[in-house]
C-alpha positions as MATLAB code, in Angstrom:
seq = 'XXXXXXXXXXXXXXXXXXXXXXXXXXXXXXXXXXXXXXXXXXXXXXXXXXXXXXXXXXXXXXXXXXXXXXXXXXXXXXXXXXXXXXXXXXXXXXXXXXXXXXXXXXXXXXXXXXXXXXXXXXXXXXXXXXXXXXXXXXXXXXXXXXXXXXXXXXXXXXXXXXXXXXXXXXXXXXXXXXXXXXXXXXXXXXXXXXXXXXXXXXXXXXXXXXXXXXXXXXXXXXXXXXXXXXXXXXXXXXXXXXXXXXXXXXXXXXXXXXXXXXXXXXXXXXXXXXXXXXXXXXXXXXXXXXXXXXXXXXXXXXXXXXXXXXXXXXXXXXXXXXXXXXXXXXXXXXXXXXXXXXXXXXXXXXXXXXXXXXXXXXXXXXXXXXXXXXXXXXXXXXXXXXXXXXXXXXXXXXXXXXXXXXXXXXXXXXXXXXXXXXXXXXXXXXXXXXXXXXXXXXXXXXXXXXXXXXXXXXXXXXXXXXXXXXXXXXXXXXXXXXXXXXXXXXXXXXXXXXXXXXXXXXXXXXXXXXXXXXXXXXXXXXXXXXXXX';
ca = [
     165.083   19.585   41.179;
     162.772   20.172   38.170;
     159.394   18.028   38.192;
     159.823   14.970   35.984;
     157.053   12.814   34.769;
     158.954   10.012   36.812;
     158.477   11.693   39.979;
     154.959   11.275   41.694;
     153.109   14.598   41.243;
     151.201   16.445   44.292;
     147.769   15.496   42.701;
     146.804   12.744   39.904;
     143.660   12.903   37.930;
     141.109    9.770   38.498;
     141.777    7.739   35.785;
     143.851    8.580   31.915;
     141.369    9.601   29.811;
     142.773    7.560   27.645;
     142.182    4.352   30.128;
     138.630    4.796   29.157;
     139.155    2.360   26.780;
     140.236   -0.391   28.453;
     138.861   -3.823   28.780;
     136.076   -3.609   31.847;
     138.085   -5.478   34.492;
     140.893   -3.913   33.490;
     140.123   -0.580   33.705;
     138.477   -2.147   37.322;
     141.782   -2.299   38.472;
     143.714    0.743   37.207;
     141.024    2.613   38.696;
     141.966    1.155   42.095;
     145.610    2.817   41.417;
     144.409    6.495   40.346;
     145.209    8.408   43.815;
     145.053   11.620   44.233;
     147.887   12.543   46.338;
     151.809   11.864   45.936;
     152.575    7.948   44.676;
     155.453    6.088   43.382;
     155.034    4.791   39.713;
     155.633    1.104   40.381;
     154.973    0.414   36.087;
     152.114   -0.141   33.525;
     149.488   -3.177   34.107;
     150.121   -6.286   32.727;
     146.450   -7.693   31.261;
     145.623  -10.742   28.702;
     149.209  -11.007   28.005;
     149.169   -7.096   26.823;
     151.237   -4.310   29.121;
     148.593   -1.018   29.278;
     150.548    1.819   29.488;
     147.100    3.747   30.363;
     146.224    1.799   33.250;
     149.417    3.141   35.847;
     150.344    0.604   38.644;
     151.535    2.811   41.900;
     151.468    2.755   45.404;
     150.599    6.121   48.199;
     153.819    7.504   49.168;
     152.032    8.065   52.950;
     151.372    4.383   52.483;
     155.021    3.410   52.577;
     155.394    3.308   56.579;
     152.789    0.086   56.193;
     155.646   -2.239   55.641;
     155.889   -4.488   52.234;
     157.245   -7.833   50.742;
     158.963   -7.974   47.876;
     159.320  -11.585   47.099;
     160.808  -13.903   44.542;
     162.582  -16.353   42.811;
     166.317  -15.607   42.177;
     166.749  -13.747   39.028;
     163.363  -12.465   38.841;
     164.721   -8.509   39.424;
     163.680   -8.285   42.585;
     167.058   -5.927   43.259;
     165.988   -3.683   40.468;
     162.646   -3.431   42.295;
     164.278   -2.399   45.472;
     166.343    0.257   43.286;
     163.547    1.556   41.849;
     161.108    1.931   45.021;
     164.390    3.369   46.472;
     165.006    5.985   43.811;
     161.560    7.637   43.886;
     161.767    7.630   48.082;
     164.905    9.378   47.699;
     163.016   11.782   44.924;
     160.226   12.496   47.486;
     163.119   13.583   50.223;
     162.726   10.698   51.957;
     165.623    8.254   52.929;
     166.344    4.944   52.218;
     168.044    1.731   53.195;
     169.574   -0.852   51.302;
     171.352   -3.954   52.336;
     173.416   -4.889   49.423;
     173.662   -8.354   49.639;
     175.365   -8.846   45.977;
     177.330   -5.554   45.489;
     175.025   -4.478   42.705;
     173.234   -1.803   44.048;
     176.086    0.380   44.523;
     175.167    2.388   41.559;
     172.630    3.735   42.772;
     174.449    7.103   42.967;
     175.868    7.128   39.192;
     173.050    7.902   36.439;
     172.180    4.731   34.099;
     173.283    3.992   30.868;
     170.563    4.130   27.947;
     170.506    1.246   25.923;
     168.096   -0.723   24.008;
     166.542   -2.563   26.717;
     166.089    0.451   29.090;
     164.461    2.628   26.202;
     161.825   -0.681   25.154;
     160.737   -1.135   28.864;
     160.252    3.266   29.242;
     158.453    2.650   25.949;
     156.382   -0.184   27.199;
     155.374    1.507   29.976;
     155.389    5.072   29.146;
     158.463    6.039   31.185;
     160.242    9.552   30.474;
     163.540    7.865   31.718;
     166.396   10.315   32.627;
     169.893    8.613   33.870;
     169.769   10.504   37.303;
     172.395    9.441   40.401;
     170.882    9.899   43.537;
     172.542   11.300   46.933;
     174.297    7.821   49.098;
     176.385    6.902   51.594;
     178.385    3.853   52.031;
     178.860    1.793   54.883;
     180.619   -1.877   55.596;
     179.906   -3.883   58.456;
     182.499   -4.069   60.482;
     184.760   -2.222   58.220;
     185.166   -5.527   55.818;
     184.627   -4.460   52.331;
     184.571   -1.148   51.009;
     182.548    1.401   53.161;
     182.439    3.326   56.639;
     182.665    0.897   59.298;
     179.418   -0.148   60.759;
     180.207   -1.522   64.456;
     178.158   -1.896   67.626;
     178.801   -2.155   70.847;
     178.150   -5.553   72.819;
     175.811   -3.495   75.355;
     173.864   -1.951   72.929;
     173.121   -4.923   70.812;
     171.629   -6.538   73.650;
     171.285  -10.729   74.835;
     168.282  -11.455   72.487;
     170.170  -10.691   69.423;
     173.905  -11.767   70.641;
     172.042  -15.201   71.185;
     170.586  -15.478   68.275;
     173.876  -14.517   66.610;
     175.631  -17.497   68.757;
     172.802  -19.781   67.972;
     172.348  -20.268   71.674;
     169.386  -22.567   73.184;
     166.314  -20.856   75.024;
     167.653  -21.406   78.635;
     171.211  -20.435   76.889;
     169.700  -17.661   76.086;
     168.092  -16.562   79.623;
     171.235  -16.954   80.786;
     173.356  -14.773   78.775;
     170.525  -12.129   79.742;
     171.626  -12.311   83.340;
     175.149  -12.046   82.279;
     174.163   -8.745   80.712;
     171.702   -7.991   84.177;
     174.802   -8.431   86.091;
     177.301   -6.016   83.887;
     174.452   -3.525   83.901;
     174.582   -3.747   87.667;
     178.407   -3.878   88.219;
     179.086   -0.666   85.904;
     181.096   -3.383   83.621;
     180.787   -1.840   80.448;
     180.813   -4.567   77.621;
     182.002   -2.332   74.542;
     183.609   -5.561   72.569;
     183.537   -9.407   72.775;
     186.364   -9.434   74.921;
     184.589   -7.488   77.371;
     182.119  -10.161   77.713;
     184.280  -12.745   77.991;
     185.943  -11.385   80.689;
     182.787  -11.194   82.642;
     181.994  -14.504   81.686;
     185.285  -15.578   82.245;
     185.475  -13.941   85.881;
     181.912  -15.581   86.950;
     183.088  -18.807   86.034;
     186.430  -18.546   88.106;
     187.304  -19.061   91.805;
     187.246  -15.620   92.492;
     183.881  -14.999   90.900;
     181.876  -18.324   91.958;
     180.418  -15.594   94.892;
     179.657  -13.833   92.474;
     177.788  -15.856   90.391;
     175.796  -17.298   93.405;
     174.372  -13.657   92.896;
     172.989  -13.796   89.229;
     170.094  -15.860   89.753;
     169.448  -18.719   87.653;
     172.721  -18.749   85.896;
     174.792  -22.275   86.066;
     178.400  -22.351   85.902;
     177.600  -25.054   83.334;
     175.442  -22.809   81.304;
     177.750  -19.951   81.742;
     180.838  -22.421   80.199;
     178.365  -22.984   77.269;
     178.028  -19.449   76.469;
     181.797  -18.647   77.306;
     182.863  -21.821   74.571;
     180.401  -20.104   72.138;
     181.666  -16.725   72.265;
     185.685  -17.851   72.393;
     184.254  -19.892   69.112;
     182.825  -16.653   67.693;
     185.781  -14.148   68.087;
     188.031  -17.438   66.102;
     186.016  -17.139   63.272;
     187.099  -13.224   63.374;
     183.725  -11.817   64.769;
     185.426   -9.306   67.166;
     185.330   -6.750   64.546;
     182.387   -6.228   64.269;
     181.699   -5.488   67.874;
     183.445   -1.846   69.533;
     183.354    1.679   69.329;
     182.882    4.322   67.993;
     179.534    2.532   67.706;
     177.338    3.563   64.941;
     174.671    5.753   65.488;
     171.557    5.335   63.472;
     170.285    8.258   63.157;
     172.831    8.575   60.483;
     170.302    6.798   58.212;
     167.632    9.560   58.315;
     169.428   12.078   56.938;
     169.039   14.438   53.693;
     170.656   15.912   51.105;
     171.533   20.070   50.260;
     168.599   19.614   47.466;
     166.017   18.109   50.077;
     166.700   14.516   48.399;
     167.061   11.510   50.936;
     170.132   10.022   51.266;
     170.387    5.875   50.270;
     172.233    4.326   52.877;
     173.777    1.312   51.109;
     175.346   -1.322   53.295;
     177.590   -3.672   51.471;
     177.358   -7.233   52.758;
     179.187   -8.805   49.576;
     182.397   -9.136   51.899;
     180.423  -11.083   54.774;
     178.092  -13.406   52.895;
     179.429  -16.286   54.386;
     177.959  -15.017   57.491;
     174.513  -14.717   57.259;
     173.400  -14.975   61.009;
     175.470  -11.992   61.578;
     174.702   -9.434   59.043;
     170.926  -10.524   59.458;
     170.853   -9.948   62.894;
     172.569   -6.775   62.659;
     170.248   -5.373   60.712;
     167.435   -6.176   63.090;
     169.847   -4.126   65.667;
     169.542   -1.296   63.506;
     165.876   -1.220   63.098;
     165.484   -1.642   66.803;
     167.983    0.814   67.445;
     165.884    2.873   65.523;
     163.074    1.866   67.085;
     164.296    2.945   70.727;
     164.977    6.565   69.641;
     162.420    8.079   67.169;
     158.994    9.431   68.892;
     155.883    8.762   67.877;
     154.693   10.616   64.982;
     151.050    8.993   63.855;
     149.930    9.256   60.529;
     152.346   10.686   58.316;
     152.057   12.297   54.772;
     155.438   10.189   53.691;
     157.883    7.867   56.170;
     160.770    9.449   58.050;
     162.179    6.561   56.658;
     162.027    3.001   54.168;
     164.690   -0.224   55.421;
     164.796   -2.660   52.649;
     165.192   -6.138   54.831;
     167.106   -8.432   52.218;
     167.692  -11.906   52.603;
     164.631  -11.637   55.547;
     164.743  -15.610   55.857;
     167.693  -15.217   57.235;
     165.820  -13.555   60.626;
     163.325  -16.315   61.158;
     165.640  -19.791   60.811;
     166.354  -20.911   64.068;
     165.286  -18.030   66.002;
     163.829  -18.501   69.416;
     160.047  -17.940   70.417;
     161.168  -14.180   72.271;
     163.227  -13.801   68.905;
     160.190  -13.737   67.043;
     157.601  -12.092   69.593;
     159.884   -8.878   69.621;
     160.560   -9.264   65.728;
     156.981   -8.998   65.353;
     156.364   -6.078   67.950;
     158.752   -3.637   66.309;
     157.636   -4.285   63.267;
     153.850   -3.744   64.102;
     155.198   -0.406   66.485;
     157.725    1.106   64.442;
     154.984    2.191   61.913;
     153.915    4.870   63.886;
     157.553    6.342   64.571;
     157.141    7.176   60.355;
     159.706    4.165   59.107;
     158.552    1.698   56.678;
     160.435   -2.156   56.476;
     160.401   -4.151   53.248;
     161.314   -7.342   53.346;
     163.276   -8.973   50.712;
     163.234  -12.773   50.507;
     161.653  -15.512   48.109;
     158.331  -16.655   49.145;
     156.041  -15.339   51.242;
     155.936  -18.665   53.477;
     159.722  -17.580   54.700;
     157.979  -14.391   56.594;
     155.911  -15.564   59.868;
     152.520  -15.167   59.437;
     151.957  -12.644   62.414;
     154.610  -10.443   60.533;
     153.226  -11.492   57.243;
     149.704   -9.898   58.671;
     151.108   -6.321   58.630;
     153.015   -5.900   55.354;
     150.678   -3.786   53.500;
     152.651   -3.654   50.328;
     153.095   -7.052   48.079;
     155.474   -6.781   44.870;
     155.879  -10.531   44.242;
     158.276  -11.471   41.067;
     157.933  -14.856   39.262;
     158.180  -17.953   41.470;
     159.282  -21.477   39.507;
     157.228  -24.755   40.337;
     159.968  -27.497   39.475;
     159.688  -29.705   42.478;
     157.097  -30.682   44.777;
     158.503  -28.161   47.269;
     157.934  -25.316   44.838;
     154.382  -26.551   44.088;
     153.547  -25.799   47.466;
     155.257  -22.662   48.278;
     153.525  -21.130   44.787;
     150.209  -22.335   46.394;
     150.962  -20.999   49.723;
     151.757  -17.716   47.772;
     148.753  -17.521   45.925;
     146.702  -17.877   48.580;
     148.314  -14.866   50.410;
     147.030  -12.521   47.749;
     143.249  -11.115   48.053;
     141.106  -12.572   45.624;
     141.601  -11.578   42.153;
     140.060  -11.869   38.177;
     143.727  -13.328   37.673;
     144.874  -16.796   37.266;
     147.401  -16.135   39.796;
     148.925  -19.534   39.786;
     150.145  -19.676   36.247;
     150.658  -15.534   35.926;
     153.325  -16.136   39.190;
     155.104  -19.526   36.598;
     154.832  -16.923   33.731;
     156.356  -13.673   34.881;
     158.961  -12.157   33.057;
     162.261  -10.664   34.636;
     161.065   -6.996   35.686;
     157.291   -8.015   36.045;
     155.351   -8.865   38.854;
     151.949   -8.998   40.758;
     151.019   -6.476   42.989;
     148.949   -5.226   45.622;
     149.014   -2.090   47.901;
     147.372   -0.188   50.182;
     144.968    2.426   48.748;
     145.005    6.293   50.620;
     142.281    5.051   52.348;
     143.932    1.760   54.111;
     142.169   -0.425   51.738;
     144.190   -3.488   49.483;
     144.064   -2.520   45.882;
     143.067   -4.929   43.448;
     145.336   -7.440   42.559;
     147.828   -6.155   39.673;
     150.033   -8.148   37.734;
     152.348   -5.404   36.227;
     155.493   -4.660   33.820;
     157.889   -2.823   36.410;
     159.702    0.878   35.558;
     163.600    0.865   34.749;
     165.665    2.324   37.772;
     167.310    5.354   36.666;
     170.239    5.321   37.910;
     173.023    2.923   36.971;
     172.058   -0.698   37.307;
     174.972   -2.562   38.523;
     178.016   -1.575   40.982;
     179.545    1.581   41.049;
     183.667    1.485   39.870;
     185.815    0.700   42.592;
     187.768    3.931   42.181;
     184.321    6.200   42.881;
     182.844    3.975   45.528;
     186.518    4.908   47.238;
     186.316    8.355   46.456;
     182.478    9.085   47.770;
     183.546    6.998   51.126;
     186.695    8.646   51.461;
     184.928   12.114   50.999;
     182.108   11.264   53.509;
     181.725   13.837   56.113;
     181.005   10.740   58.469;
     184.179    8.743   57.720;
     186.308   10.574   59.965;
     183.821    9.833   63.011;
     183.711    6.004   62.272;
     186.549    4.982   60.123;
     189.321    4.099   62.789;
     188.255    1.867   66.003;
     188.147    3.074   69.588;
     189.188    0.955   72.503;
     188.685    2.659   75.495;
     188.740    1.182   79.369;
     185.650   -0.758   79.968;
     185.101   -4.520   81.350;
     187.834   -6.463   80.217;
     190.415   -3.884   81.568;
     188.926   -2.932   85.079;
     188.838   -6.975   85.538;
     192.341   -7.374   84.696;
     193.607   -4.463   86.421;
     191.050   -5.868   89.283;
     192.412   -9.232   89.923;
     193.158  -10.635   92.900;
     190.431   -8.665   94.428;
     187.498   -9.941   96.625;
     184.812   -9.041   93.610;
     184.092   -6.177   90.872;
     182.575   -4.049   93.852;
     186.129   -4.065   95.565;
     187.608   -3.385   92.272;
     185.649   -1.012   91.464;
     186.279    0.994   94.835;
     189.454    0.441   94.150;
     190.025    1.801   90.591;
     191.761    4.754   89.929;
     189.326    8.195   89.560;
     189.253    9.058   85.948;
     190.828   12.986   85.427;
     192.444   14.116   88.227;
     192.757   17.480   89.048;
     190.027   20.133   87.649;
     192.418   21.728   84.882;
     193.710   18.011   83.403;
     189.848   17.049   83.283;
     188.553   19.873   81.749;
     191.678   19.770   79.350;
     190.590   16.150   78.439;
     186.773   17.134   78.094;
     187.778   19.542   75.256;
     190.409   16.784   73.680;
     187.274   14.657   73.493;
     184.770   16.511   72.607;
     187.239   17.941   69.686;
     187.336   14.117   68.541;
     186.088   12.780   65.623;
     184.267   10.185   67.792;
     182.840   12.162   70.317;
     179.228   11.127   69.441;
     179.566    7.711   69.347;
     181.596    7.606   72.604;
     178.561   10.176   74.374;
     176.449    7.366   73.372;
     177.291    4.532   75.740;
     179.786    6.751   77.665;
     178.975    6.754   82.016;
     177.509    3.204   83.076;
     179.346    3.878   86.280;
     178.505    7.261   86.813;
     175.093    6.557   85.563;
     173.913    2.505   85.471;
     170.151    3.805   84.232;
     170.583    0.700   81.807;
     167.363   -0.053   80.477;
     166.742   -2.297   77.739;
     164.138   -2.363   74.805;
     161.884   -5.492   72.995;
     165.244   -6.921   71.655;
     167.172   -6.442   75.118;
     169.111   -3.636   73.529;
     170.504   -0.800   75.683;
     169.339    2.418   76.247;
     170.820    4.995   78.648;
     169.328    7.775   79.815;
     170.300   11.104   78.274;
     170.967    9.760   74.988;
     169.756   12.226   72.289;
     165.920   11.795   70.583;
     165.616   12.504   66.788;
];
């Protein structure tokens, strides 16, 4: 691609020359944004009610992996932010994440349209602005709405997140872990729901009270709790979202043919009403993440930046281990090279041990009409490093596409405090026409692999087939070898690895042959053998 003024160059002089002549505490401040290595152009400072185009407002690209907020009141463009954060990533060759909460960010492959608005704010802020569409993929959790099907197996999402997606109690919680200790141990492979109920279903039975007498700590009280919650679950048509071929996240680190980063755009429009869910989820792909990339250090720019949206959502109602291994990926996964954003109103939703490590603050307007909002715009300003600012009436005051911010220097350091007119996105700022979003999913080189669901033997079957039978050990002896003879299992090795699924399947494929289960922070699986990025 040709250099563009938009696009960070390799070195940056000190200061414009032209910044010279800025108020004193103004130019104070620009001069805490003049780096001299590759930086994203966040926009132009905002200062005495005047935007300085001189004084530059950006943020160290190799500065991205030390996490940010980007926090607001509705309608205060904090999507637009995430757009334009994402575009320059995805300039720099490094890819992106996006939960699309609202469907909007969908055009973030088409270029923008010019208009009057986009050409006052380049102008304000002296932006060369180009429409340019940037390289994305598509994905839909669970296959509802319009994307490639983003699923997960029941074993690799893990107890800690299942419970907090059935809202289950502490001890319910402990419990459902020794319902997953016990699969593990059995070779009952829990691909969907169904598979857990069955286990579930089969420890709270005659034939399986031995059983359970096994699984220490587990009640058959407790295990009817969890077994009511997870028949309640797959009603409200959760089983969907839960199977094979199970998406593998690596997926999301990918680049382009021109050395762009790809945007990985989840669309979450279609599953709104379900917000326990798709948060969660997302938390399974970070930590799925987290499990497989290896420690990298200090990086010139992040392997790769997940935009957290909606981030309350993670934090109501979760448990005490919830939160302790929300925290610890989020302080660890810095040194695997991925940066997390997260996207939410307030700073006061975030927890204040995950608050402690977001290194980047873009905070939009916030409104002060109730008592409530009085407090949480105090609470906000007193997050923010001291500053020449007014910060409690600049937050009330804040146009849409301005904001106050504060980075990390090259150096590790906070920069001062910056309240700041924001860059247009470039690329088209709304959703992308139904008719092209089908076309760039349908031409997807992953669609094939994920598109159509898998269901494959694995708990709920061997119990069936199994009943009647003293316990899963019996029934396990008892099963029928998979293959056969030499010639029909080599002919089925090359059917399967010829499938469009293969990978996924190679993934959580051989608990029985293998049961070298081990599970992460979240209580997520990991088997051995499975392939390091």
């Amino acid at each position: 691609m040709p250099d563009r003024e938009t696009m960070p160059s390799a070195s940056a002089p000190e200061v414009s020359a032209r910044a010279a002549a800025l108020p004193q505490e103004a130019l104070r401040i620009a001069s805490g944004y003049a780096f001299s290595g590759p930086a994203l152009h966040l926009g132009a400072l905002l200062w005495d009610g005047q935007c300085l185009p001189d004084a530059q407002v950006r943020v160290p690209l190799a500065m991205l992996n030390r996490h940010g907020l980007v926090a607001g009141a509705t309608g205060t463009g904090k999507t637009k932010t995430l757009q334009l954060i994402a575009e320059q990533l995805s300039a720099q060759g490094v890819p992106v994440f996006l939960a699309d909460i609202k469907g909007d960010l969908s055009g973030i492959a088409a270029p923008g349209h010019p208009d009057t608005r986009v050409e006052g704010r380049a102008a304000d802020v002296h932006q060369r602005w180009t429409a340019t569409g940037f390289p994305a993929e598509y994905y839909a959790l669970g296959g509802i709405g319009r994307g490639i099907p983003v699923r997960a197996t029941v074993t690799g999402f893990g107890p800690l997140l299942l419970s907090k997606v059935l809202r289950l109690n502490r001890t319910q919680e402990q419990s459902l872990a020794l319902v997953f200790h016990y699969a593990d141990s059995k070779g009952l492979e829990l691909i969907d729901l169904k598979d857990l109920r069955a286990v579930v279903t089969f420890l709270t039975s005659d034939e399986g009270k031995s059983e359970l007498k096994t699984v220490g700590g587990l009640s058959a009280a407790t295990a009817g709790v969890i077994l009511r919650s997870l028949t309640a679950f797959e009603a409200q048509g959760a089983s969907g979202f839960f199977g094979e071929p199970e998406f593998d996240t690596g997926e999301l680190l990918r680049t382009a043919e021109d050395g762009r980063g790809v945007v990985s755009v989840l669309e979450l429009s279609a599953v709104q009403e379900r917000p326990q869910l798709f948060s969660t989820f997302l938390m399974w792909l970070l930590a799925d993440l987290f499990h497989d990339l290896p420690e990298l250090g200090d990086v010139d720019k992040p392997r790769l930046v997940f935009f957290l949206d909606e981030a309350h959502l993670l934090f109501d109602d979760a448990s005490e281990a919830f939160l302790e291994s929300l925290t610890q990926t989020v302080r660890l996964i810095r040194s695997k090279g991925v940066g997390v954003f997260f996207v939410t109103q307030t700073p006061k939703d975030v927890p204040a041990d995950v608050l402690a490590q977001l290194g980047n603050r873009v905070q939009h307007a916030l409104r002060a009409f109730t008592p409530d909002d009085q407090k949480a715009l105090n609470a906000t300003v007193k997050t923010f490093p001291k500053s020449p600012y007014d910060l409690e009436e600049v937050l009330t005051n804040l146009g849409t596409g301005e904001a106050v911010v504060t980075v990390l220097s090259e150096k590790g350091a906070p920069t001062p405090v910056a309240a700041t007119r924001l860059r247009a996105p470039e690329s088209l700022m709304g959703p992308l026409g139904q008719d092209a979003l089908e076309r760039a999913v349908a031409g997807s080189p992953l669609y094939e692999r994920y598109a159509r669901a898998v269901d494959r033997e694995s708990a709920y079957e061997r119990l069936e087939r199994g009943r009647g039978a003293k316990g899963p050990d019996e029934m396990l002896d008892a099963a029928p070898e998979r293959g056969g003879r030499a010639e029909e299992q080599q002919s089925m090795a090359e059917r399967v690895a010829e499938s469009g699924v293969f990978r996924s399947l190679a993934r959580s494929v051989g608990t029985q042959i293998g049961r070298e289960i081990t599970r992460s922070l979240f209580g997520t699986a990991r088997r051995s053998g499975r392939r390091r990025r």
